[in-house]
Coordinates of N, CA and C in Angstrom, one line a residue:
M193 N 0.9 -1.2 0.0 CA 0.0 0.0 0.0 C 0.9 1.2 0.0
T194 N 0.6 2.2 -0.8 CA 1.4 3.4 -0.9 C 1.2 4.2 0.3
P195 N 2.3 5.0 0.6 CA 2.2 5.8 1.9 C 1.1 6.9 1.8
K196 N 0.8 7.4 0.7 CA -0.2 8.4 0.6 C -1.6 7.8 0.9
L197 N -1.8 6.6 0.3 CA -3.1 6.0 0.6 C -3.2 5.6 2.0
W198 N -2.2 5.0 2.6 CA -2.2 4.7 4.0 C -2.4 5.9 4.9
L199 N -1.8 7.0 4.6 CA -2.0 8.2 5.4 C -3.4 8.8 5.2
S200 N -4.0 8.7 4.0 CA -5.3 9.2 3.9 C -6.3 8.3 4.6
L201 N -6.1 7.0 4.6 CA -7.0 6.1 5.4 C -6.8 6.4 6.9
Q202 N -5.6 6.7 7.4 CA -5.3 7.0 8.8 C -6.1 8.2 9.2
V203 N -5.9 9.3 8.4 CA -6.6 10.6 8.7 C -8.1 10.4 8.7
A204 N -8.6 9.7 7.7 CA -10.1 9.5 7.6 C -10.6 8.6 8.8
G205 N -9.8 7.6 9.2 CA -10.2 6.8 10.4 C -10.2 7.6 11.7
V206 N -9.2 8.4 11.9 CA -9.1 9.2 13.2 C -10.2 10.2 13.2
S207 N -10.4 10.9 12.0 CA -11.4 11.9 11.9 C -12.8 11.3 12.1
T208 N -13.1 10.2 11.6 CA -14.4 9.5 11.8 C -14.6 9.2 13.2
A209 N -13.6 8.7 13.9 CA -13.7 8.3 15.3 C -14.0 9.6 16.1
G210 N -13.3 10.6 15.9 CA -13.6 11.9 16.6 C -14.9 12.4 16.2
G211 N -15.3 12.4 15.0 CA -16.6 12.8 14.6 C -17.8 12.0 15.2
L212 N -17.5 10.7 15.4 CA -18.5 9.9 16.0 C -18.7 10.2 17.5
V213 N -17.6 10.4 18.2 CA -17.7 10.7 19.6 C -18.4 12.0 19.8
L214 N -18.0 13.0 19.1 CA -18.7 14.3 19.3 C -20.1 14.4 18.6
G215 N -20.2 13.8 17.5 CA -21.4 13.8 16.7 C -22.6 13.1 17.3
L216 N -22.3 11.9 17.8 CA -23.4 11.1 18.4 C -23.9 11.8 19.7
W217 N -23.0 12.3 20.5 CA -23.4 13.0 21.7 C -24.2 14.2 21.3
L218 N -23.7 15.0 20.3 CA -24.5 16.2 19.9 C -25.8 15.8 19.3
A219 N -25.9 14.8 18.5 CA -27.2 14.4 17.9 C -28.1 14.0 19.0
Y220 N -27.7 13.3 20.0 CA -28.5 12.8 21.1 C -29.0 14.1 21.9
R221 N -28.1 15.0 22.1 CA -28.6 16.2 22.9 C -29.5 17.1 22.1
L222 N -29.3 17.2 20.8 CA -30.2 18.0 20.0 C -31.6 17.3 19.8
S223 N -31.6 16.0 19.9 CA -32.8 15.2 19.7 C -33.7 15.2 20.9
T224 N -33.0 15.2 22.1 CA -33.8 15.0 23.3 C -34.0 16.2 24.1
R225 N -33.4 17.3 23.8 CA -33.5 18.5 24.6 C -34.0 19.7 23.6
V226 N -34.8 20.5 24.2 CA -35.2 21.7 23.4 C -34.4 22.9 24.0
R227 N -33.5 23.4 23.2 CA -32.6 24.5 23.6 C -32.9 25.7 22.8
P228 N -32.6 26.9 23.3 CA -32.8 28.1 22.5 C -31.9 28.2 21.3
G229 N -30.7 27.8 21.3 CA -29.8 27.9 20.2 C -29.7 26.7 19.3
R230 N -30.7 25.9 19.4 CA -30.7 24.6 18.6 C -30.7 24.9 17.1
K231 N -31.6 25.8 16.6 CA -31.6 26.1 15.2 C -30.3 26.7 14.7
A232 N -29.8 27.6 15.5 CA -28.5 28.2 15.1 C -27.4 27.2 15.0
L233 N -27.4 26.2 15.9 CA -26.4 25.1 15.9 C -26.6 24.2 14.7
L234 N -27.8 23.9 14.3 CA -28.1 23.2 13.1 C -27.7 23.9 11.9
G235 N -27.9 25.2 11.9 CA -27.4 26.1 10.7 C -25.9 26.1 10.6
A236 N -25.2 26.1 11.7 CA -23.8 26.1 11.7 C -23.3 24.7 11.2
L237 N -24.0 23.7 11.6 CA -23.6 22.3 11.1 C -23.8 22.2 9.6
I238 N -24.8 22.8 9.1 CA -25.1 22.8 7.6 C -24.0 23.6 6.9
V239 N -23.6 24.7 7.4 CA -22.5 25.5 6.8 C -21.2 24.7 6.8
L240 N -20.9 24.0 8.0 CA -19.7 23.1 8.0 C -19.8 22.0 7.0
W241 N -21.0 21.5 6.7 CA -21.1 20.5 5.7 C -20.9 21.0 4.3
A242 N -21.2 22.3 4.0 CA -21.0 22.8 2.7 C -19.6 23.2 2.4
V243 N -18.8 23.5 3.4 CA -17.4 24.0 3.2 C -16.4 22.8 3.1
P244 N -15.6 22.7 2.1 CA -14.6 21.7 2.1 C -13.5 22.1 3.1
L245 N -13.6 21.7 4.4 CA -12.7 22.2 5.4 C -11.3 21.8 5.3
I246 N -11.0 20.5 4.9 CA -9.6 20.1 4.8 C -8.9 20.8 3.7
L247 N -9.6 21.1 2.6 CA -8.9 21.9 1.5 C -8.7 23.3 2.0
A248 N -9.7 23.9 2.7 CA -9.5 25.3 3.1 C -8.3 25.3 4.1
A249 N -8.3 24.4 5.1 CA -7.2 24.4 6.1 C -5.8 24.2 5.4
Y250 N -5.8 23.3 4.4 CA -4.5 23.1 3.7 C -4.1 24.3 3.0
L251 N -5.0 25.0 2.3 CA -4.6 26.3 1.6 C -4.1 27.4 2.6
I252 N -4.7 27.4 3.8 CA -4.3 28.4 4.7 C -2.9 28.0 5.4
L253 N -2.8 26.8 5.7 CA -1.6 26.3 6.5 C -0.7 25.5 5.6
R254 N -0.5 25.8 4.4 CA 0.2 25.0 3.4 C 1.6 24.6 3.8
P255 N 2.5 25.4 4.3 CA 3.8 25.0 4.6 C 3.9 23.9 5.7
A256 N 3.1 24.0 6.7 CA 3.2 23.1 7.8 C 1.8 22.5 8.0
F257 N 1.4 21.4 7.4 CA 0.1 20.8 7.5 C 0.3 19.3 7.7
P258 N 0.6 18.9 9.0 CA 0.8 17.5 9.3 C -0.5 16.8 9.3
W259 N -0.4 15.5 9.3 CA -1.7 14.6 9.3 C -2.5 14.8 10.5
Q260 N -1.9 15.2 11.6 CA -2.7 15.4 12.9 C -3.6 16.6 12.7
A261 N -3.1 17.7 12.0 CA -3.9 18.8 11.8 C -5.1 18.4 10.8
G262 N -4.7 17.6 9.8 CA -5.8 17.1 8.9 C -6.8 16.3 9.6
A263 N -6.4 15.5 10.6 CA -7.4 14.7 11.4 C -8.2 15.6 12.2
A264 N -7.7 16.6 12.8 CA -8.5 17.6 13.6 C -9.5 18.3 12.8
V265 N -9.1 18.8 11.6 CA -10.0 19.5 10.7 C -11.0 18.5 10.1
G266 N -10.5 17.3 9.9 CA -11.4 16.2 9.4 C -12.5 15.9 10.4
T267 N -12.2 16.0 11.6 CA -13.2 15.7 12.7 C -14.3 16.8 12.5
L268 N -14.0 18.0 12.3 CA -15.0 19.0 12.0 C -15.7 18.8 10.7
A269 N -15.1 18.2 9.7 CA -15.8 17.9 8.5 C -16.7 16.7 8.7
A270 N -16.3 15.7 9.5 CA -17.2 14.6 9.8 C -18.3 14.9 10.7
L271 N -18.2 15.9 11.5 CA -19.2 16.2 12.5 C -20.6 16.4 12.0
P272 N -20.8 17.3 11.0 CA -22.1 17.5 10.5 C -22.7 16.3 9.8
V273 N -21.9 15.5 9.2 CA -22.5 14.3 8.5 C -23.0 13.3 9.6
V274 N -22.3 13.2 10.7 CA -22.7 12.3 11.7 C -23.9 12.8 12.4
V275 N -23.9 14.1 12.8 CA -25.0 14.7 13.5 C -26.3 14.7 12.7
L276 N -26.2 15.2 11.5 CA -27.4 15.4 10.7 C -27.9 14.0 10.2
G277 N -27.0 13.1 10.0 CA -27.3 11.7 9.5 C -28.0 10.9 10.6
S278 N -27.6 11.0 11.8 CA -28.1 10.2 12.9 C -29.2 10.9 13.7
R279 N -29.3 12.2 13.7 CA -30.3 12.9 14.5 C -31.7 12.5 14.2
S280 N -32.0 12.3 12.9 CA -33.4 11.9 12.6 C -33.8 10.6 13.2
R281 N -32.9 9.6 13.2 CA -33.3 8.3 13.7 C -33.4 8.4 15.3
V282 N -32.5 9.1 15.9 CA -32.6 9.3 17.3 C -33.9 10.0 17.7
T283 N -34.3 10.9 16.9 CA -35.6 11.6 17.2 C -36.8 10.7 17.1
E284 N -36.7 9.7 16.2 CA -37.8 8.8 15.9 C -37.9 7.7 17.0
V285 N -36.9 7.5 17.8 CA -36.9 6.5 18.9 C -37.9 7.1 20.0
D286 N -38.8 6.2 20.4 CA -39.8 6.6 21.3 C -39.2 7.0 22.7
R287 N -39.6 8.2 23.1 CA -39.0 8.8 24.3 C -39.4 8.1 25.6
A288 N -40.5 7.2 25.5 CA -40.9 6.4 26.6 C -39.8 5.5 27.1
Y289 N -39.0 5.0 26.1 CA -37.8 4.1 26.5 C -36.9 4.9 27.4
G290 N -36.5 6.1 27.0 CA -35.6 6.9 27.9 C -36.2 7.2 29.2
D291 N -37.5 7.6 29.2 CA -38.2 7.9 30.4 C -38.3 6.7 31.4
A292 N -38.5 5.5 30.8 CA -38.6 4.3 31.6 C -37.2 4.1 32.3
A293 N -36.1 4.2 31.5 CA -34.8 4.0 32.0 C -34.5 5.1 33.1
R294 N -34.9 6.3 32.9 CA -34.7 7.4 33.8 C -35.4 7.1 35.2
S295 N -36.6 6.5 35.0 CA -37.4 6.2 36.3 C -36.8 5.0 37.0
L296 N -35.9 4.2 36.3 CA -35.2 3.1 37.0 C -33.9 3.6 37.6
G297 N -33.6 4.9 37.4 CA -32.3 5.5 38.0 C -31.2 5.5 37.1
C298 N -31.3 5.4 35.8 CA -30.2 5.4 34.8 C -29.8 6.9 34.6
S299 N -28.5 7.1 34.4 CA -28.0 8.4 34.0 C -28.2 8.6 32.5
E300 N -28.1 9.9 32.1 CA -28.2 10.2 30.7 C -27.2 9.4 29.8
W301 N -26.0 9.3 30.4 CA -24.9 8.6 29.7 C -25.3 7.1 29.5
R302 N -25.9 6.5 30.5 CA -26.3 5.1 30.4 C -27.5 4.9 29.5
I303 N -28.4 5.9 29.5 CA -29.6 5.8 28.6 C -29.1 5.9 27.2
F304 N -28.1 6.7 26.9 CA -27.6 6.8 25.6 C -27.0 5.5 25.1
W305 N -26.1 4.9 25.9 CA -25.4 3.7 25.6 C -26.2 2.5 25.6
R306 N -27.2 2.4 26.5 CA -27.9 1.2 26.6 C -29.3 1.2 26.0
V307 N -29.8 2.4 25.7 CA -31.2 2.4 25.1 C -31.1 3.0 23.7
M308 N -30.6 4.3 23.6 CA -30.7 5.0 22.3 C -29.7 4.4 21.2
L309 N -28.5 4.1 21.6 CA -27.5 3.6 20.7 C -28.0 2.2 20.1
P310 N -28.4 1.3 20.9 CA -28.9 0.0 20.2 C -30.1 0.2 19.3
L311 N -30.9 1.1 19.6 CA -32.1 1.3 18.8 C -31.8 2.1 17.5
A312 N -30.8 2.9 17.5 CA -30.5 3.8 16.4 C -29.2 3.4 15.7
W313 N -28.6 2.3 15.9 CA -27.3 2.0 15.4 C -27.2 1.9 13.9
P314 N -28.2 1.5 13.1 CA -28.1 1.4 11.7 C -27.9 2.8 11.1
A315 N -28.6 3.8 11.5 CA -28.5 5.1 11.0 C -27.1 5.7 11.4
M316 N -26.7 5.4 12.6 CA -25.4 5.9 13.1 C -24.2 5.3 12.3
L317 N -24.4 4.0 12.0 CA -23.3 3.4 11.2 C -23.3 3.9 9.8
T318 N -24.4 4.2 9.2 CA -24.5 4.8 7.9 C -23.9 6.2 7.9
A319 N -24.2 7.0 8.9 CA -23.6 8.3 9.0 C -22.1 8.3 9.2
A320 N -21.6 7.3 9.9 CA -20.2 7.1 10.1 C -19.5 6.7 8.8
A321 N -20.1 5.9 8.0 CA -19.5 5.5 6.7 C -19.5 6.7 5.8
L322 N -20.5 7.5 5.8 CA -20.5 8.7 4.9 C -19.5 9.7 5.4
A323 N -19.3 9.9 6.7 CA -18.3 10.8 7.2 C -16.9 10.3 6.8
F324 N -16.7 9.0 6.9 CA -15.4 8.5 6.5 C -15.1 8.8 5.1
L325 N -16.1 8.5 4.2 CA -15.9 8.8 2.8 C -15.6 10.2 2.5
R326 N -16.3 11.1 3.2 CA -16.1 12.5 2.9 C -14.7 13.0 3.3
V327 N -14.3 12.6 4.5 CA -12.9 13.0 4.9 C -11.9 12.3 4.1
W328 N -12.1 11.1 3.7 CA -11.1 10.4 2.9 C -11.0 11.0 1.5
A329 N -12.1 11.4 0.9 CA -12.0 12.0 -0.4 C -11.3 13.3 -0.3
E330 N -11.6 14.1 0.7 CA -11.0 15.4 0.8 C -9.5 15.3 1.1
W331 N -9.1 14.4 1.9 CA -7.7 14.2 2.2 C -6.9 13.6 1.0
C332 N -7.6 12.8 0.2 CA -6.9 12.3 -1.0 C -6.6 13.5 -2.0
I333 N -7.5 14.4 -2.0 CA -7.2 15.6 -2.8 C -6.0 16.4 -2.3
V334 N -5.9 16.5 -0.9 CA -4.8 17.3 -0.3 C -3.5 16.5 -0.5
A335 N -3.6 15.1 -0.4 CA -2.4 14.3 -0.6 C -1.9 14.4 -2.0
A336 N -2.8 14.6 -3.0 CA -2.4 14.7 -4.3 C -1.7 16.0 -4.7
L337 N -2.0 17.0 -3.9 CA -1.4 18.3 -4.2 C 0.1 18.4 -3.9

């Protein structure tokens, strides 16, 4: 395997993992809580989705752009794909399951991991695959420059 291909897979994998950690938490919070800045945050995520972040970061930081910086920027590129892709399925999950778990003394963290994640994992897996492909495609362009 060529070094550029291996590096692009490495950046995409690390970015997808970071995007999953932040994105699933954010999707859960946006789906289960009504907050005043919710629409503004969704608008910011849509703007992040529209901008090719890795290319913009590369053009700004061209002389010193290590793969770690690409992975950090790639996490921001993966975040809207994960949040917007999995939020609809998390919203569709019946809130009675979470309320029942809450009444049994479960924390929000445990409700997410034991109730919401098993019920919504197909959408989350699809969102993670799309996030990986987006970051990988953008990093391949940067690696080719």
